[in-house]
Tab-separated table of C-alpha atoms and ligand atoms in Angstrom:
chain	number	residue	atom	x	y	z
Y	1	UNK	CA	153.773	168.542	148.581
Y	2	UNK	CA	151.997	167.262	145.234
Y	3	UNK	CA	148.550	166.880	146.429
Y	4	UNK	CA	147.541	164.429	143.502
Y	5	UNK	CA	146.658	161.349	145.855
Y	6	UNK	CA	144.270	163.060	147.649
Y	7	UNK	CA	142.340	164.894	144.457
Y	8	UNK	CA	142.543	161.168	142.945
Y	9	UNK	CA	140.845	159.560	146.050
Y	10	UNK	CA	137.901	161.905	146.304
Y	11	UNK	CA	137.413	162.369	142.295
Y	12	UNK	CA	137.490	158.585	142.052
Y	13	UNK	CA	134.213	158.088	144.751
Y	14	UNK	CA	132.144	160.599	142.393
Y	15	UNK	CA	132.050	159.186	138.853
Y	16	UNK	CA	129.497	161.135	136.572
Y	17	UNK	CA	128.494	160.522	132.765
Y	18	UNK	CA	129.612	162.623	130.047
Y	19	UNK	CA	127.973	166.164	130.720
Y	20	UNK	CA	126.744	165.147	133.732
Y	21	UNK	CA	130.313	166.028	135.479
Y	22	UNK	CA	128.862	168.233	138.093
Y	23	UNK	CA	130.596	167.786	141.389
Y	24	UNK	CA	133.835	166.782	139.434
Y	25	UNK	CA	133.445	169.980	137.840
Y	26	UNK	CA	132.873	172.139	141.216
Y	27	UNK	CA	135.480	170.333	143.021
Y	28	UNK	CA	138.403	171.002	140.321
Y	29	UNK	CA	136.556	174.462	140.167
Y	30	UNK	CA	137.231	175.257	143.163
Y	31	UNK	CA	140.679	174.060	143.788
Y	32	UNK	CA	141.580	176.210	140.928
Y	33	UNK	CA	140.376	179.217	142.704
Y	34	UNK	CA	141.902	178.636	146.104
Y	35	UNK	CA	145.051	178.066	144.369
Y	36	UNK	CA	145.154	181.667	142.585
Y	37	UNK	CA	143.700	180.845	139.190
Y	38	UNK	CA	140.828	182.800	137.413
Y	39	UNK	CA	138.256	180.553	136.982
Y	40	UNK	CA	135.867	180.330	133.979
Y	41	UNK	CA	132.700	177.891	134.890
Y	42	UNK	CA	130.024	176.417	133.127
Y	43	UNK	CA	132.089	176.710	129.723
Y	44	UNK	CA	129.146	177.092	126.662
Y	45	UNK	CA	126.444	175.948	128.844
Y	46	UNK	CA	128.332	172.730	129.734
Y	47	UNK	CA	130.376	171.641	133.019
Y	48	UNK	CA	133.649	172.665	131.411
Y	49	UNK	CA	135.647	174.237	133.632
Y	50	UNK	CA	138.739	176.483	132.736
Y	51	UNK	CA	141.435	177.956	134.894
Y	52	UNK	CA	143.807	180.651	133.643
Y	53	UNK	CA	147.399	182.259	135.252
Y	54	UNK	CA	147.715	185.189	133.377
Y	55	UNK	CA	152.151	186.134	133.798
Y	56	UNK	CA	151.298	189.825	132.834
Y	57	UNK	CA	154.307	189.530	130.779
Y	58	UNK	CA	154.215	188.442	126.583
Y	59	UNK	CA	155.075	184.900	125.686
Y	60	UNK	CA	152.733	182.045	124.928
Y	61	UNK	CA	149.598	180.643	125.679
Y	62	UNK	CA	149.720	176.841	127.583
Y	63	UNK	CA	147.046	175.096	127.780
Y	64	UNK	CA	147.003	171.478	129.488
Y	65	UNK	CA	143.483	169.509	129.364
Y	66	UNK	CA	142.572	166.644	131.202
Y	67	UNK	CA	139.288	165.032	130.941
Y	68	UNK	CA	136.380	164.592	133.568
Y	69	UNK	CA	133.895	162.088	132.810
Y	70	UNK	CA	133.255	158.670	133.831
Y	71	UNK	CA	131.245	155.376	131.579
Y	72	UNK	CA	128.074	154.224	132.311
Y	73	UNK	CA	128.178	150.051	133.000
Y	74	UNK	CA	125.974	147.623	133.389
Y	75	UNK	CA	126.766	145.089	135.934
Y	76	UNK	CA	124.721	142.671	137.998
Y	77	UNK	CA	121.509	144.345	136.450
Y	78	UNK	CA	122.031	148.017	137.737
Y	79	UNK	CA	123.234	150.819	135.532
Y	80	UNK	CA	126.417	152.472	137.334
Y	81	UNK	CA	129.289	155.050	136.877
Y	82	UNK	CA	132.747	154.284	137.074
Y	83	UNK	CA	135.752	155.674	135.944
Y	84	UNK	CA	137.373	152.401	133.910
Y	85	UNK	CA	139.066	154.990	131.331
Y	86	UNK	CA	141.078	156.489	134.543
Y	87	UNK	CA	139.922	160.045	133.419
Y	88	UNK	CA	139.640	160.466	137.348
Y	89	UNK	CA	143.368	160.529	137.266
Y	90	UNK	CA	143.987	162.706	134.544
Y	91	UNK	CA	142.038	165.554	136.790
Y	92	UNK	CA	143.846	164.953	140.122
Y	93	UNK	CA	147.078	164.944	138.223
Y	94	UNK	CA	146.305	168.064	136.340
Y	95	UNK	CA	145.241	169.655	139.426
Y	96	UNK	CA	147.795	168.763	141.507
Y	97	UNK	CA	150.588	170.151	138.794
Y	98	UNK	CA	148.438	173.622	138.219
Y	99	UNK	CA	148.403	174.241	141.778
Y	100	UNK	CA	151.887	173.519	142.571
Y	101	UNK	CA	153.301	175.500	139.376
Y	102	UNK	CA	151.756	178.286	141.038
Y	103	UNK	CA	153.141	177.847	144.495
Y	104	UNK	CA	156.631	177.325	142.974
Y	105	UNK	CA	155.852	180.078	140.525
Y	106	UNK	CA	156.550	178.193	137.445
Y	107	UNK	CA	155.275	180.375	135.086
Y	108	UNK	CA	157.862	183.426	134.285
Y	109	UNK	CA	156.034	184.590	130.815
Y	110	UNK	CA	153.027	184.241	129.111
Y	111	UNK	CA	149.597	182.368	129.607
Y	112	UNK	CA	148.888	179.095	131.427
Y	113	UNK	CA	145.301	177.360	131.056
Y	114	UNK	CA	144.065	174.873	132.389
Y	115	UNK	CA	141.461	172.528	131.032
Y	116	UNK	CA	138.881	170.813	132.445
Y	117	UNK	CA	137.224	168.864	129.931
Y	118	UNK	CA	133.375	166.965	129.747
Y	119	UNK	CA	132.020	164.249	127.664
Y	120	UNK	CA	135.371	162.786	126.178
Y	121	UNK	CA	133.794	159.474	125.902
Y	122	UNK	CA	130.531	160.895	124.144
Y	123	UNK	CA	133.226	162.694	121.764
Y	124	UNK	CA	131.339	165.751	121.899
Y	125	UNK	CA	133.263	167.678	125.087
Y	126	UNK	CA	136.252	169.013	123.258
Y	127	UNK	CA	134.340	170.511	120.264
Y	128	UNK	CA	131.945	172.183	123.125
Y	129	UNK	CA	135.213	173.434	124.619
Y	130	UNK	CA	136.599	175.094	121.107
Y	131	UNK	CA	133.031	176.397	120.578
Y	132	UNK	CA	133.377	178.139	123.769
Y	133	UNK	CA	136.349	180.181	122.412
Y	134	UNK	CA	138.462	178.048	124.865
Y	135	UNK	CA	141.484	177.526	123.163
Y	136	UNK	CA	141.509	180.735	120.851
Y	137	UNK	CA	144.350	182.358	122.160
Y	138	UNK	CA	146.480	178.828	123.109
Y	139	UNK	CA	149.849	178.258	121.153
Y	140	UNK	CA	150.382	174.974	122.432
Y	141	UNK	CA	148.246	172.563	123.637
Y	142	UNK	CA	149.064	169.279	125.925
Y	143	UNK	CA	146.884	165.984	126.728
Y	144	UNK	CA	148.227	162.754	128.768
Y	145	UNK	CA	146.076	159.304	129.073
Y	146	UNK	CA	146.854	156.361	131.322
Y	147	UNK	CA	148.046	153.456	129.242
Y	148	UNK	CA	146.647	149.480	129.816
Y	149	UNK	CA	149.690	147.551	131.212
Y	150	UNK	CA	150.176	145.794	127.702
Y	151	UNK	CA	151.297	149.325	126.610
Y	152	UNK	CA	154.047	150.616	128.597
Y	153	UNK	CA	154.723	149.964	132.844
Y	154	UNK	CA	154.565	152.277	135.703
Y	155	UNK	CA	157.305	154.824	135.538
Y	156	UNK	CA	157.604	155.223	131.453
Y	157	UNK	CA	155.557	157.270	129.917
Y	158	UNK	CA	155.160	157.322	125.782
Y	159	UNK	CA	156.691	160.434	124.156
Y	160	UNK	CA	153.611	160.864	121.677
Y	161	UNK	CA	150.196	158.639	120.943
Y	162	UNK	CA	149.014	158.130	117.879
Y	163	UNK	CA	145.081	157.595	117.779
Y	164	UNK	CA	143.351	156.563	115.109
Y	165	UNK	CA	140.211	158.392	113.941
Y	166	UNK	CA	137.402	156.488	114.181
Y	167	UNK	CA	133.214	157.047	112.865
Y	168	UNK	CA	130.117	155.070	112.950
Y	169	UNK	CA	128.364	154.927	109.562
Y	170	UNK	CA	124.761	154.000	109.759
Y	171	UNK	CA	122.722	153.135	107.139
Y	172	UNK	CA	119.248	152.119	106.418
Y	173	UNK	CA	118.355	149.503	103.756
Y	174	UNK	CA	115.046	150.198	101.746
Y	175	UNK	CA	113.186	147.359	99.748
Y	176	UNK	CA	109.537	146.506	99.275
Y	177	UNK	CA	107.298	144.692	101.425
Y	178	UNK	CA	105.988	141.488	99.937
Y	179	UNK	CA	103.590	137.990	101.121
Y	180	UNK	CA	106.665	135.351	101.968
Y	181	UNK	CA	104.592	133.263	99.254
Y	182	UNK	CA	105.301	135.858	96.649
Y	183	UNK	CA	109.055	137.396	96.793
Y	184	UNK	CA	109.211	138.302	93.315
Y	185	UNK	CA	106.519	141.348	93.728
Y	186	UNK	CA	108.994	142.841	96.498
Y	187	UNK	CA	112.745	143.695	97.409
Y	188	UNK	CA	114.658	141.947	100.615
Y	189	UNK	CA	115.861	144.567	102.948
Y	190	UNK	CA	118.129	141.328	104.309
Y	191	UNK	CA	119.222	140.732	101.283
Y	192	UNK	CA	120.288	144.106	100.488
Y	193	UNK	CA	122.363	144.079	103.659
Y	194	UNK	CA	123.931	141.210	103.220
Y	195	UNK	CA	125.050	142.430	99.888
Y	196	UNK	CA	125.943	145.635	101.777
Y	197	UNK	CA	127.941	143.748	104.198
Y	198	UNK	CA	129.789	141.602	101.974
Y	199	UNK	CA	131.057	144.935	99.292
Y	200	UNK	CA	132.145	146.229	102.234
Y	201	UNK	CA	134.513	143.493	103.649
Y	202	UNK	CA	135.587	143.562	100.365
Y	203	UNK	CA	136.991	147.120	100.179
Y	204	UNK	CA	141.016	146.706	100.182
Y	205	UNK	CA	143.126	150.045	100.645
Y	206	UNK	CA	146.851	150.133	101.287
Y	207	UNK	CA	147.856	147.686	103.410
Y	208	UNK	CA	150.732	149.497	104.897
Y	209	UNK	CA	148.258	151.980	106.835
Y	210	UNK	CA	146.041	150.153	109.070
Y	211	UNK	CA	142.222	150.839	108.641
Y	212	UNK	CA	139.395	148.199	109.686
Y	213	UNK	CA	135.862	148.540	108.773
Y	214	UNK	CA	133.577	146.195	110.349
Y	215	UNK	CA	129.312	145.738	110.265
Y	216	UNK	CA	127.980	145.975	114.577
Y	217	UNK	CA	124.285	145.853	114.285
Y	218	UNK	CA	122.221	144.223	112.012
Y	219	UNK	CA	118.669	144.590	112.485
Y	220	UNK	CA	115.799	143.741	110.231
Y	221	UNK	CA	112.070	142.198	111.613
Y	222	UNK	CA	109.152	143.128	109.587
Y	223	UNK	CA	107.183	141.466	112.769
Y	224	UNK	CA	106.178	138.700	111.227
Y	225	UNK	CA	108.188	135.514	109.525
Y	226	UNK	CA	105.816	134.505	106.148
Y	227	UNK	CA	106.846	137.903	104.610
Y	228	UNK	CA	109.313	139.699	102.647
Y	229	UNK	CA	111.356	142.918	105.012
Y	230	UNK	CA	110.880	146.238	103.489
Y	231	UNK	CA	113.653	147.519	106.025
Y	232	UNK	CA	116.809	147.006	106.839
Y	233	UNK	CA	119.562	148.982	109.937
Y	234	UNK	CA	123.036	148.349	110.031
Y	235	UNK	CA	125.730	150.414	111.846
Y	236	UNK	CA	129.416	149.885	110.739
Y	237	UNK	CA	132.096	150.626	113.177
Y	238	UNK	CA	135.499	152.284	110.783
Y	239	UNK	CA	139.161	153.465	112.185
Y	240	UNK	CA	141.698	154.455	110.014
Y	241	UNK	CA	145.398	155.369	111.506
Y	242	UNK	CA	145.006	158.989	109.495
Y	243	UNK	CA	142.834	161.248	108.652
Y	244	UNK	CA	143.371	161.102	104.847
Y	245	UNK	CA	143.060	157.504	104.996
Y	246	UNK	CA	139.479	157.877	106.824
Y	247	UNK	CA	138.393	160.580	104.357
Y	248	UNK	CA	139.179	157.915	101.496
Y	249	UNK	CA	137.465	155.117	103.647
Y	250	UNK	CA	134.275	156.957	104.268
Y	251	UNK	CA	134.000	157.612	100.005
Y	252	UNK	CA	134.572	153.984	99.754
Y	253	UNK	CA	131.812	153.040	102.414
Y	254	UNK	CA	129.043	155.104	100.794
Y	255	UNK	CA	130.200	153.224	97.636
Y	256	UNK	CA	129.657	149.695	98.902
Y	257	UNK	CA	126.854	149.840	100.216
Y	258	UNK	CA	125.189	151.827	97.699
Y	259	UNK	CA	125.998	149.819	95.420
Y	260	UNK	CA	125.730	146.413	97.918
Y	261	UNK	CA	122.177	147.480	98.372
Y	262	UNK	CA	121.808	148.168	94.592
Y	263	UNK	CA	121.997	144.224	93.365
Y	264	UNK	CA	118.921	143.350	94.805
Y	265	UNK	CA	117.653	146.746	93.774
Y	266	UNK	CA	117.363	147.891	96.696
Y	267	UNK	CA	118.659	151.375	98.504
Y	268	UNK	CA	120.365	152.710	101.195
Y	269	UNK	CA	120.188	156.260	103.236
Y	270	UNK	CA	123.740	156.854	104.419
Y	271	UNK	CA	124.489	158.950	108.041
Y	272	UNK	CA	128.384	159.295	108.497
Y	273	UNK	CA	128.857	160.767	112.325
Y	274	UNK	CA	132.093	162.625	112.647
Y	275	UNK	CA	133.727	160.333	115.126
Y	276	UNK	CA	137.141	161.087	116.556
Y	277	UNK	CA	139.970	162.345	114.139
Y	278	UNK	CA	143.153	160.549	113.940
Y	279	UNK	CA	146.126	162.791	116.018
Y	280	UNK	CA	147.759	165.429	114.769
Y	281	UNK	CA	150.490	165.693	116.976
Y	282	UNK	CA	153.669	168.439	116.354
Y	283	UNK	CA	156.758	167.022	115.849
Y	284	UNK	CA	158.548	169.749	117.857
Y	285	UNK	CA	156.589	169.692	120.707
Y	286	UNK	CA	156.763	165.963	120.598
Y	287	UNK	CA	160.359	166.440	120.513
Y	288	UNK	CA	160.503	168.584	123.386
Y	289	UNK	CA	158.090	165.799	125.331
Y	290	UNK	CA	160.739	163.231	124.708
Y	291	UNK	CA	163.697	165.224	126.509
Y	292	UNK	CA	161.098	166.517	129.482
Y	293	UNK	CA	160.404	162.746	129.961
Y	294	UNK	CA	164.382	161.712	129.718
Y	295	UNK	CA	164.803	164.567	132.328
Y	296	UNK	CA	162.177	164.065	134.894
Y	297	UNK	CA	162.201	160.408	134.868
Y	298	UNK	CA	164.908	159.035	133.546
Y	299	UNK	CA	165.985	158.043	129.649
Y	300	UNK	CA	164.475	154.859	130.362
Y	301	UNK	CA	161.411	155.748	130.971
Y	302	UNK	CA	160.866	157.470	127.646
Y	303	UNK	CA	159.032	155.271	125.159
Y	304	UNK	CA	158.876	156.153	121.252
Y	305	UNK	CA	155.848	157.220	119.729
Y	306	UNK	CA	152.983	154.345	119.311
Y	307	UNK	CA	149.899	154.050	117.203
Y	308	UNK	CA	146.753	152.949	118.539
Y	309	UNK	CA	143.444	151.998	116.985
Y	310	UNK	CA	141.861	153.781	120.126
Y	311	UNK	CA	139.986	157.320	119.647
Y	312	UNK	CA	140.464	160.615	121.496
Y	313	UNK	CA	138.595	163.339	121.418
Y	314	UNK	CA	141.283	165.942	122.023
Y	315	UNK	CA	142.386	165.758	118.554
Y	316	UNK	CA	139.375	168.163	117.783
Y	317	UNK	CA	141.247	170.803	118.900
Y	318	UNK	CA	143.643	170.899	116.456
Y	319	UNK	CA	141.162	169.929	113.465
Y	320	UNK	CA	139.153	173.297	114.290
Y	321	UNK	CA	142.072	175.060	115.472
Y	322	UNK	CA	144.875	173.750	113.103
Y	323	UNK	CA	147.241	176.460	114.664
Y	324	UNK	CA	147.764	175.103	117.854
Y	325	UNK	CA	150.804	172.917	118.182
Y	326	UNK	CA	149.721	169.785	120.046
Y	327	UNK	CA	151.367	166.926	122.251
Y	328	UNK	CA	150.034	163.883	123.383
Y	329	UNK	CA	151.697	161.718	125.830
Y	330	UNK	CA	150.852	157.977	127.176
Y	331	UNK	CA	151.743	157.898	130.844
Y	332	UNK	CA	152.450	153.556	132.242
Y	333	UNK	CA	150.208	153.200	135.581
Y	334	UNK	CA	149.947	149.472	134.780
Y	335	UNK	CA	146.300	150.026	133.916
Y	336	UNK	CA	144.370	146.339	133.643
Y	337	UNK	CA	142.686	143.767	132.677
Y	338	UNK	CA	142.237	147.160	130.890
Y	339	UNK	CA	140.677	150.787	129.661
Y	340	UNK	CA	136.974	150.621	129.544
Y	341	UNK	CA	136.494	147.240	131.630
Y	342	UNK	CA	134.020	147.266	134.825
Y	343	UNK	CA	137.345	146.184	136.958
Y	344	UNK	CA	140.013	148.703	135.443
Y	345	UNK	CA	142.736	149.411	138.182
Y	346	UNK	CA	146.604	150.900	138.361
Y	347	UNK	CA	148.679	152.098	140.582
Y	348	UNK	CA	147.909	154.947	141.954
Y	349	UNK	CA	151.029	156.498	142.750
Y	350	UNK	CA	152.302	156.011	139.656
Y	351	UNK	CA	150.273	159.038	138.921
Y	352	UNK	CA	152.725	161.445	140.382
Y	353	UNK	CA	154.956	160.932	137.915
Y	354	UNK	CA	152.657	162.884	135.140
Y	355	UNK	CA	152.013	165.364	137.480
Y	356	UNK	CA	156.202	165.708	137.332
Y	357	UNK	CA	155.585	166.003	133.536
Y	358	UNK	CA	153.004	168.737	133.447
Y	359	UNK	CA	154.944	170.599	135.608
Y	360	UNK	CA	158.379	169.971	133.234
Y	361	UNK	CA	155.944	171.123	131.002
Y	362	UNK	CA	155.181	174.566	132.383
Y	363	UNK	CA	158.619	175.300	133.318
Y	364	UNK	CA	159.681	174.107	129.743
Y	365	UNK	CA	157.496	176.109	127.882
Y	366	UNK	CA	156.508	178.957	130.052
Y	367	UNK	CA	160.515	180.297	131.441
I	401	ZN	ZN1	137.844	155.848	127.308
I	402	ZN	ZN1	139.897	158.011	128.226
């Protein structure tokens, strides 16, 4: 009996923030241990959890991660948790497949580990996780998301997803404070932006490769209206479908608004935070995703590969450990209005079937 329901129903009443994941944490902690895992708590000082089934006999080293923590809304003037990105489900389903892969004693050779994530939505929790040595032995490495409805249905699940990488550049516009009555003895930190702004709409890179780069706070108020702002914020949010796209967006960002800023003679400090990367996903293990699917579920339920502007933390894994083979896969729950919204539902059950595919999983990689 797949107990995924019941993990679901109680890990959905308990949302916490990123890092904050601390009954989530002890519940899936727990579980782990009453279902014969070694359990590894507190992972580098954060509420990563890790559960390892050691064969005793050589082969690889699975690891499946599923992340823990819920966003922070603000509806009807109170700040609340809730799990809108469905990372509740990712746990139950994890935990229902580790525990019954032991029961049914899945795993004939090598290592099986499973992860228990924090913070995805902060994108810090996975780079805690590698920092923690977690993954330093894994070969292959496995992550599944519920998909909105507009994406694929209940009972497909997508083969491999393709998120973007994605960074917030934030940069701060200096000019010279002036009397409003006298603008020629200062600089405009407005108009600096503005010039900012407008170089970097104009950036063009191949148009084959999707990439957006678009300006999400503008802020300037010396505090008073008859004079000239010295200052200037503006935060720019940038995606790029791969990495060596965003590495040539980023030069081209500093660029712009360097030289935006410049016109008026003004000038900008630059802060680049390192975002998500865009997936790096191995084509044999993607492969080997695609027939697990066809088998479990059916070749109709299989869905080809799919790009998504959308970031994911996991990716980090393979940037700082480049050799672990990853997969990705998309699992349909009919997810809506959609991720990240206040009313974000699915259908539950639906969930069993990626608990079918972490368990194909084990047997496929680990007999
Ligand atoms: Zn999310
Ligand atoms: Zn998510």
């Amino acid at each position: 009996m797949l107990r995924v329901q019941e993990h679901y129903e109680y890990l959905h009443t308990i949302p916490e923030a990123g890092l904050q994941e601390y009954k989530t944490a002890a519940y899936v902690a727990d579980q782990l241990e009453q279902a014969g895992f070694s359990v590894q708590r507190g992972v580098n000082g954060s509420t990563g959890v890790v559960g390892v089934y050691d064969s005793g006999l050589p082969g690889p080293v699975l690891g499946i991660r599923a992340d823990m923590d819920a966003l922070t809304h603000h509806i009807q003037g109170k700040t609340v948790q809730r799990h809108t990105c469905g990372h509740d489900g990712h746990c139950a389903m994890l935990l229902a497949a580790a525990e019954a892969s032991l029961q049914k004693r899945l795993v004939h050779k090598g290592k099986l580990k499973i992860i228990f994530q924090p913070a995805e939505e902060l994108g810090i929790g996975a780079k805690l996780m590698v920092e923690g040595g977690v993954v330093d032995d894994v070969n292959i490495l496995l992550g599944m998301h519920v998909r909105p409805i507009q994406e694929c249905r209940k009972g497909e699940v997508i083969q491999a997803m393709l998120y973007s990488a994605s960074a917030k550049i934030t940069a701060v516009i200096h000019g010279m404070q002036a009397h409003g009555a006298r603008p020629h003895l200062g600089i405009n930190a407005i108009d600096g932006a503005v010039a900012a702004v407008s170089a970097v709409n104009a950036i063009h890179m191949d148009p084959s490769v999707s990439f957006s780069a678009k300006c999400t706070r503008f802020l300037a108020d010396s505090g008073v209206t008859n004079a000239i702002p010295g200052e200037a914020a503006i935060v720019f949010d940038i995606r790029a479908q791969y990495n060596e796209i965003m590495k040539e967006l980023r030069g081209k960002m500093i660029q712009a608004i360097q030289a935006g800023a410049a016109t008026v003679g003004a000038t900008a400090d630059i802060d680049i935070s390192e975002g998500c990367p865009a997936a790096e996903l191995d084509p044999d293990i993607t492969k080997r995703l695609g027939c697990i699917i066809t088998d479990t579920l059916g070749e109709k339920a299989c869905k080809p590969p799919m790009t998504t502007p959308g970031g994911e933390d996991f990716f980090w894994y393979v940037i700082k450990r480049p050799r672990i083979k990853a997969g990705f896969t998309g699992l349909g729950v009919d997810a809506q209005p959609g991720l990240h919204h206040p009313d974000m539902h699915f259908d539950v059950p639906s969930l069993e079937n990626g608990v079918r595919i972490h368990m194909a999983s084990i047997v496929e990689f680990l007999q």
